[in-house]
Amino acid sequence: MIDFRTSRVAGEIAVLAYSGGLDTTVAINWIREKYGVQVATVIVDVGQEEDLEEAADRALVNGAVRSYIIDAKDEFASSFISEAIKANALYEGSYPLSTALARPLIAQKIAAIAKKLGAKYVAHGCTGKGNDQVRFEVTFRAVDPALSVIAPIREWNMNRDDEVAYASSHGLKLRKSQPSRFSTDENLWGRSIEGGELEDPWVEPPEEIYQWTSHSDMWPEEAEYVTLQFEQGIPVSVNGRKQKLSTLVTELNRLAGKHGVGRIDHVENRYVGIKSRENYECPAASVILQAHRALEGIVLSGDLLHFKVTVEGRFSELVYNGFWYSDTMKSLRAFISSTQEGVNGEVRVRLYRGSSTVCGIRSSNSGYSSSLSTYSRGDTFNQRASEGFIYIVGLPVAGTASGEAGISDVRERVVERKIQKAA
Ligand code: ARG
């Protein structure tokens, strides 16, 4: 929890979204030098697997006057991930939007601290080529248009080597581990990896980029079955054990990751117009979205399902582009939530050798009717009624292809037979 009782800081202050990594560590000092303002750092805990206490301490050592950690895991799960599940949100059909979903929440927390400290400036460590700068700044705008943004990485002309040199010449204390050649971001909903040799889409991702999903050598011999129970579109239990969403997602990341499920390799279109090659590990997201779609498949009408898909695409684009706070988004979310009232039931998923497969679905709201779909005894469907149905739906096309029915390459066999007419 944040303690808002701390006194206001003397002088101008910038509140920096801080990760503990090289960029934002250098940024603390750079902002002080360049702008002559104090820096407060904020780490928003959205489930990144890092030593946040160490990072927060190091921010103070490196010149910050205040350093905050905000545990936002539950809020991230219950207000953002849950919406993404209901929306089956996948950007360009592939990316569960893990990084994108957390940005508005992080930005909103930064703005809240700025307000408490009376700060005019907010700062982030995004480059000028990515989506994250847009997501942060559009959210700052939505929350408090009076805030001014400082974006050091976009403004300075340093590469990673320059940053390391700057850090050492200014006596900054960096993370113990060597800065990696990959740029990564993680939270409960997934892990993003980009850069290094991955920038060449022809290059197969090296095994070392993966941390949450195991290599095929490590996959368990046996399949593992997971039963997810959903209430109003949200998973509430795994194998009968009820848990809050943040814990459930964490558990599924581990379970599905162990079987190598959730690797995504995708060339995507950034909002700023660049195509970029992105890799993700999203074990829980992959399994949950797959199960949720399967459950909706038996609960929602075909018409609603088909229409919802168009809304889901727009929802995903808005999340990707940083418009979590927008009127369109608000209305789409209201629509999507209204579709989920009856999305209750259970889905059984098999995890086995790098893939997850839905192998059972049941719901008390199922629209699936065996007596209508069966080809066996007990069929209640009136097949004779199809005749009139087809006659009517086919009316508009009557004769439209009359010139097109030709024959060629026909092999014909002929037998002449006499027909005996019944007397
Ligand atoms: N391409 C993804 C997105 O725009 C992930 C970005 C991840 N950021 C990073 N620093 N690796 O949402």
XYZ file of C-alpha atoms and ligand atoms in Angstrom:
435
model
C 0.000 0.000 0.000
C 1.077 3.528 -0.646
C 1.426 5.882 2.253
C 0.053 9.159 0.990
C 0.749 10.909 4.268
C 4.343 11.623 3.299
C 5.006 15.311 3.059
C 5.264 17.163 -0.199
C 8.715 17.470 -1.662
C 10.309 20.892 -1.791
C 10.811 22.234 -5.330
C 9.608 20.848 -8.620
C 9.317 17.139 -8.868
C 8.981 14.562 -11.624
C 7.353 11.220 -10.952
C 9.088 8.498 -12.926
C 7.602 5.134 -13.896
C 10.531 3.052 -12.790
C 11.460 -0.545 -13.513
C 14.850 -0.827 -11.869
C 16.494 -1.481 -15.233
C 19.255 0.403 -17.008
C 17.089 2.964 -18.849
C 15.073 4.204 -15.917
C 18.030 4.101 -13.543
C 20.013 6.380 -15.817
C 16.870 8.480 -16.254
C 16.726 9.379 -12.541
C 20.054 11.150 -12.748
C 19.494 12.539 -16.236
C 16.184 14.179 -15.314
C 17.765 15.837 -12.268
C 20.695 17.138 -14.288
C 18.811 18.186 -17.373
C 15.647 19.624 -15.870
C 16.844 20.559 -12.402
C 13.941 18.803 -10.729
C 13.734 16.185 -8.031
C 12.713 12.684 -8.989
C 10.296 10.330 -7.262
C 10.218 6.797 -8.636
C 7.229 4.489 -8.718
C 7.320 0.773 -9.336
C 3.862 -0.562 -10.061
C 3.752 -4.237 -9.204
C 1.657 -5.911 -11.894
C 3.199 -9.316 -11.290
C 6.669 -8.862 -12.764
C 8.961 -11.469 -11.261
C 11.631 -9.181 -9.926
C 13.114 -8.042 -6.668
C 11.083 -4.863 -6.371
C 12.326 -3.982 -2.888
C 15.905 -4.057 -4.115
C 14.976 -1.889 -7.110
C 13.103 0.601 -4.924
C 16.059 0.892 -2.535
C 18.427 1.367 -5.446
C 16.286 4.240 -6.789
C 17.052 6.188 -3.602
C 20.744 5.314 -3.789
C 20.721 6.617 -7.372
C 19.276 9.983 -6.473
C 15.501 9.690 -6.153
C 13.953 11.584 -3.236
C 10.997 9.259 -2.873
C 10.595 5.699 -4.035
C 7.277 3.894 -4.107
C 6.137 0.366 -4.766
C 2.456 -0.008 -5.459
C 1.023 -3.502 -5.394
C -1.523 -3.386 -8.202
C -1.671 -7.102 -8.993
C -5.245 -7.588 -7.858
C -6.453 -4.456 -9.555
C -4.654 -5.454 -12.735
C -6.349 -8.846 -12.663
C -9.817 -7.755 -11.642
C -10.133 -4.581 -13.721
C -7.951 -5.218 -16.785
C -7.220 -8.925 -17.322
C -10.856 -9.790 -16.586
C -12.002 -7.387 -19.325
C -9.513 -8.871 -21.750
C -10.809 -12.372 -21.021
C -14.425 -11.373 -21.588
C -13.339 -9.755 -24.849
C -11.206 -12.716 -26.000
C -8.660 -10.000 -26.605
C -5.886 -10.888 -29.033
C -4.167 -8.211 -31.077
C -3.983 -9.263 -34.713
C -5.283 -12.634 -33.650
C -2.101 -13.546 -31.755
C -0.961 -11.300 -28.930
C -2.924 -11.368 -25.633
C -1.944 -7.720 -25.048
C -0.132 -8.359 -21.787
C 2.178 -5.343 -21.934
C -0.478 -3.117 -23.467
C -3.090 -3.883 -20.794
C -0.840 -2.916 -17.896
C 0.231 0.458 -19.275
C -2.912 2.458 -18.512
C -2.926 1.096 -14.969
C 0.733 1.992 -14.445
C 0.222 5.454 -15.927
C -2.798 6.040 -13.747
C -0.808 5.141 -10.617
C 2.021 7.467 -11.661
C -0.497 10.276 -12.116
C -2.000 9.528 -8.708
C 1.392 9.833 -7.011
C 2.064 13.036 -8.963
C -1.171 14.439 -7.616
C -0.323 13.486 -4.044
C 3.130 15.038 -4.325
C 1.876 18.092 -6.144
C 4.196 17.215 -9.028
C 3.823 18.859 -12.427
C 5.945 16.336 -14.281
C 5.581 12.668 -15.014
C 8.252 10.624 -16.736
C 8.623 7.249 -18.399
C 11.448 5.230 -19.910
C 9.913 4.450 -23.310
C 11.628 4.969 -26.623
C 10.146 7.097 -29.375
C 9.524 4.077 -31.601
C 7.156 1.972 -29.578
C 3.572 1.716 -28.452
C 4.273 2.144 -24.760
C 5.036 5.875 -25.005
C 1.601 6.355 -26.585
C -0.157 4.254 -23.966
C 1.493 6.122 -21.091
C 0.981 9.581 -22.457
C -2.560 9.109 -23.715
C -3.454 7.844 -20.241
C -1.691 10.774 -18.515
C -3.720 13.036 -20.778
C -6.928 11.258 -19.890
C -6.245 11.383 -16.156
C -4.724 14.860 -15.848
C -4.166 16.997 -18.957
C -2.143 19.483 -16.895
C 0.742 17.041 -16.388
C 3.883 17.572 -18.457
C 5.698 14.516 -19.721
C 9.439 13.953 -19.604
C 10.570 11.104 -21.842
C 14.335 10.845 -21.367
C 14.964 7.877 -23.637
C 13.132 9.611 -26.459
C 15.021 12.847 -25.848
C 18.570 11.729 -25.264
C 20.902 10.267 -27.821
C 22.254 7.354 -25.866
C 22.477 3.732 -26.897
C 22.845 1.009 -24.321
C 26.639 1.296 -24.242
C 26.372 5.057 -23.700
C 23.956 4.426 -20.862
C 26.318 1.988 -19.174
C 29.137 4.532 -19.551
C 26.906 7.312 -18.185
C 25.945 5.106 -15.230
C 29.549 4.386 -14.359
C 30.753 7.979 -14.783
C 27.943 9.135 -12.502
C 28.480 6.369 -9.988
C 25.035 4.876 -10.488
C 24.282 1.494 -9.024
C 22.838 -0.917 -11.593
C 21.173 -4.304 -11.241
C 23.607 -7.067 -10.461
C 22.761 -9.018 -13.613
C 24.301 -7.907 -16.905
C 21.980 -5.842 -19.101
C 20.553 -8.290 -21.668
C 20.571 -7.761 -25.429
C 16.826 -8.355 -25.372
C 14.245 -5.887 -24.180
C 11.688 -7.583 -21.982
C 8.568 -6.629 -20.111
C 6.484 -8.827 -17.868
C 3.340 -8.928 -15.794
C 0.728 -11.492 -14.755
C -0.719 -11.711 -18.261
C 2.541 -12.454 -20.033
C 6.121 -11.749 -20.906
C 7.286 -9.795 -23.975
C 10.716 -10.227 -25.526
C 12.099 -8.171 -28.379
C 15.360 -6.910 -29.835
C 18.755 -8.521 -30.405
C 18.775 -11.081 -33.201
C 14.970 -11.382 -32.913
C 14.803 -8.256 -35.044
C 15.421 -10.529 -38.022
C 12.159 -12.415 -38.608
C 14.129 -15.196 -40.322
C 16.007 -15.989 -37.125
C 14.474 -18.657 -34.911
C 14.205 -17.404 -31.321
C 17.062 -18.779 -29.240
C 15.953 -20.905 -26.297
C 17.499 -18.429 -23.847
C 14.740 -15.855 -24.428
C 12.210 -18.040 -22.634
C 11.757 -17.945 -18.893
C 8.173 -19.024 -18.297
C 7.755 -21.846 -20.803
C 9.922 -24.920 -20.674
C 11.919 -26.411 -23.506
C 10.709 -29.646 -25.100
C 13.420 -31.594 -23.231
C 11.692 -30.633 -20.008
C 8.066 -31.275 -20.954
C 6.396 -33.813 -18.673
C 5.803 -37.241 -20.244
C 2.211 -37.289 -19.079
C -0.599 -35.030 -20.170
C -2.110 -32.873 -17.457
C -5.787 -31.954 -17.315
C -6.945 -28.610 -15.983
C -10.589 -27.822 -15.351
C -11.426 -24.146 -15.314
C -14.707 -22.984 -13.892
C -16.108 -19.720 -15.229
C -18.643 -17.345 -13.714
C -19.921 -14.572 -15.941
C -17.027 -15.066 -18.279
C -14.317 -14.986 -15.611
C -12.390 -18.039 -14.422
C -12.970 -18.543 -10.703
C -11.438 -21.919 -9.992
C -8.803 -24.337 -11.226
C -9.465 -28.035 -10.665
C -12.181 -27.189 -8.162
C -10.050 -24.826 -6.086
C -11.599 -21.367 -5.932
C -9.146 -18.513 -6.088
C -8.944 -14.868 -6.913
C -8.033 -14.088 -10.487
C -4.491 -12.856 -9.822
C -3.571 -16.105 -8.036
C -5.381 -18.248 -10.573
C -3.451 -16.625 -13.414
C -0.158 -17.060 -11.566
C -0.889 -20.734 -10.979
C -1.856 -21.328 -14.607
C 1.282 -19.579 -15.840
C 3.281 -22.122 -13.914
C 1.151 -25.148 -14.868
C 0.848 -24.427 -18.566
C 4.376 -23.026 -18.787
C 5.732 -26.339 -17.489
C 4.192 -28.030 -20.550
C 5.663 -25.419 -22.874
C 2.273 -23.844 -23.622
C 1.983 -20.163 -24.523
C 4.896 -19.262 -26.790
C 3.937 -16.724 -29.433
C 6.174 -15.464 -32.227
C 4.552 -12.721 -34.212
C 5.346 -9.832 -36.540
C 2.950 -7.127 -35.446
C 1.966 -3.667 -36.583
C 2.830 -1.011 -34.053
C 0.597 2.008 -33.684
C 3.477 4.213 -34.836
C 3.490 2.420 -38.170
C 6.447 0.079 -37.738
C 6.256 -3.665 -38.250
C 8.082 -5.376 -35.448
C 8.937 -8.933 -34.582
C 7.723 -9.767 -31.099
C 7.950 -12.849 -28.953
C 5.720 -13.577 -26.016
C 5.249 -16.137 -23.320
C 1.631 -16.126 -22.181
C 0.816 -19.561 -20.755
C -2.160 -18.579 -18.585
C -3.560 -16.156 -21.123
C -3.395 -18.749 -23.904
C -5.212 -21.398 -21.881
C -7.816 -19.072 -20.374
C -8.702 -17.409 -23.677
C -8.969 -20.772 -25.403
C -11.243 -22.124 -22.669
C -13.330 -18.964 -22.556
C -13.934 -19.027 -26.298
C -14.940 -22.681 -26.080
C -17.428 -21.957 -23.306
C -18.906 -18.999 -25.162
C -19.202 -21.322 -28.128
C -21.855 -23.397 -26.400
C -23.535 -20.589 -24.456
C -23.914 -17.643 -26.826
C -26.107 -17.684 -29.915
C -24.360 -17.883 -33.259
C -25.531 -14.394 -34.143
C -24.160 -12.866 -30.947
C -20.875 -14.764 -31.282
C -20.371 -13.532 -34.811
C -21.167 -9.950 -33.931
C -19.047 -10.055 -30.779
C -15.994 -11.042 -32.819
C -16.138 -7.684 -34.604
C -16.316 -5.855 -31.271
C -13.442 -7.948 -29.897
C -11.230 -6.849 -32.768
C -11.907 -3.203 -32.066
C -11.446 -3.694 -28.307
C -8.053 -5.290 -28.910
C -6.958 -2.477 -31.201
C -7.969 0.159 -28.677
C -6.048 -1.598 -25.914
C -3.031 -1.938 -28.178
C -3.124 1.694 -29.216
C -3.464 2.947 -25.654
C -7.083 4.037 -25.591
C -8.186 2.203 -22.468
C -9.737 5.462 -21.330
C -11.948 6.515 -24.221
C -15.647 6.700 -24.869
C -15.518 3.979 -27.514
C -13.777 1.662 -25.091
C -16.279 2.383 -22.355
C -19.176 1.467 -24.618
C -17.493 -1.617 -26.035
C -16.804 -2.843 -22.520
C -20.418 -2.337 -21.546
C -21.539 -4.360 -24.552
C -19.001 -7.101 -23.922
C -19.958 -7.370 -20.246
C -23.605 -7.659 -21.182
C -22.801 -10.754 -23.244
C -21.163 -12.526 -20.313
C -24.034 -12.908 -17.856
C -24.687 -16.499 -18.839
C -21.104 -17.484 -19.582
C -20.950 -19.915 -16.686
C -19.637 -23.438 -16.709
C -16.586 -25.601 -16.907
C -13.961 -26.255 -19.512
C -11.452 -29.063 -19.335
C -8.137 -28.452 -21.058
C -5.385 -30.943 -21.750
C -1.824 -29.664 -21.491
C 0.538 -31.860 -23.381
C 3.831 -31.399 -25.191
C 3.688 -27.714 -25.980
C -0.002 -27.436 -26.701
C -3.289 -27.026 -24.947
C -6.480 -28.609 -26.207
C -10.022 -28.117 -25.031
C -11.407 -31.581 -24.389
C -14.601 -30.936 -22.436
C -17.162 -28.155 -22.062
C -20.288 -28.001 -19.951
C -22.653 -25.271 -18.861
C -26.069 -25.013 -17.281
C -26.727 -22.282 -19.861
C -25.683 -24.338 -22.798
C -27.563 -23.639 -26.010
C -26.203 -26.894 -27.331
C -28.997 -29.428 -27.762
C -28.167 -33.078 -28.402
C -31.739 -33.820 -29.410
C -31.409 -31.262 -32.214
C -27.880 -32.074 -33.350
C -27.981 -35.847 -33.109
C -27.959 -38.160 -36.145
C -29.161 -41.003 -33.959
C -32.432 -41.926 -32.291
C -34.023 -39.211 -30.224
C -33.733 -36.652 -33.002
C -36.326 -33.915 -32.494
C -35.255 -31.765 -35.439
C -37.929 -31.641 -38.148
C -35.847 -32.389 -41.227
C -38.835 -31.906 -43.543
C -38.956 -28.238 -42.478
C -35.555 -27.674 -44.102
C -37.120 -28.028 -47.520
C -39.162 -24.838 -47.179
C -36.313 -23.083 -45.374
C -33.887 -23.719 -48.234
C -36.513 -22.807 -50.855
C -36.971 -19.399 -49.237
C -33.335 -18.550 -48.432
C -32.390 -19.635 -51.970
C -34.938 -17.370 -53.672
C -32.557 -14.454 -54.306
C -29.950 -16.601 -56.075
C -32.359 -18.503 -58.325
C -30.788 -18.666 -61.803
C -27.802 -16.446 -60.992
C -25.236 -19.104 -61.980
C -27.159 -20.704 -64.833
C -24.321 -20.213 -67.337
C -21.680 -21.743 -65.060
C -22.597 -25.386 -64.706
C -20.274 -27.018 -67.264
C -18.720 -30.488 -67.429
C -15.268 -31.604 -68.420
C -12.913 -34.491 -67.619
C -15.879 -36.775 -67.092
C -15.557 -40.549 -67.174
C -18.852 -42.056 -68.081
C -20.063 -45.676 -67.873
C -23.289 -46.607 -69.600
C -25.609 -49.573 -69.236
C -28.899 -49.840 -71.097
C -31.667 -51.345 -68.963
C -35.270 -52.111 -69.756
C -37.711 -50.760 -67.232
C -40.662 -52.925 -66.406
C -43.597 -50.712 -65.692
C -45.815 -51.903 -62.898
C -49.168 -52.982 -64.223
N 5.044 -5.224 -28.647
C 4.405 -5.335 -27.404
C 3.437 -4.205 -27.195
O 3.535 -3.212 -27.852
C 5.359 -5.472 -26.270
C 6.198 -4.298 -25.940
C 7.104 -4.716 -24.856
N 7.970 -3.739 -24.345
C 9.246 -4.018 -24.084
N 9.943 -3.131 -23.445
N 9.800 -5.147 -24.440
O 2.565 -4.302 -26.384
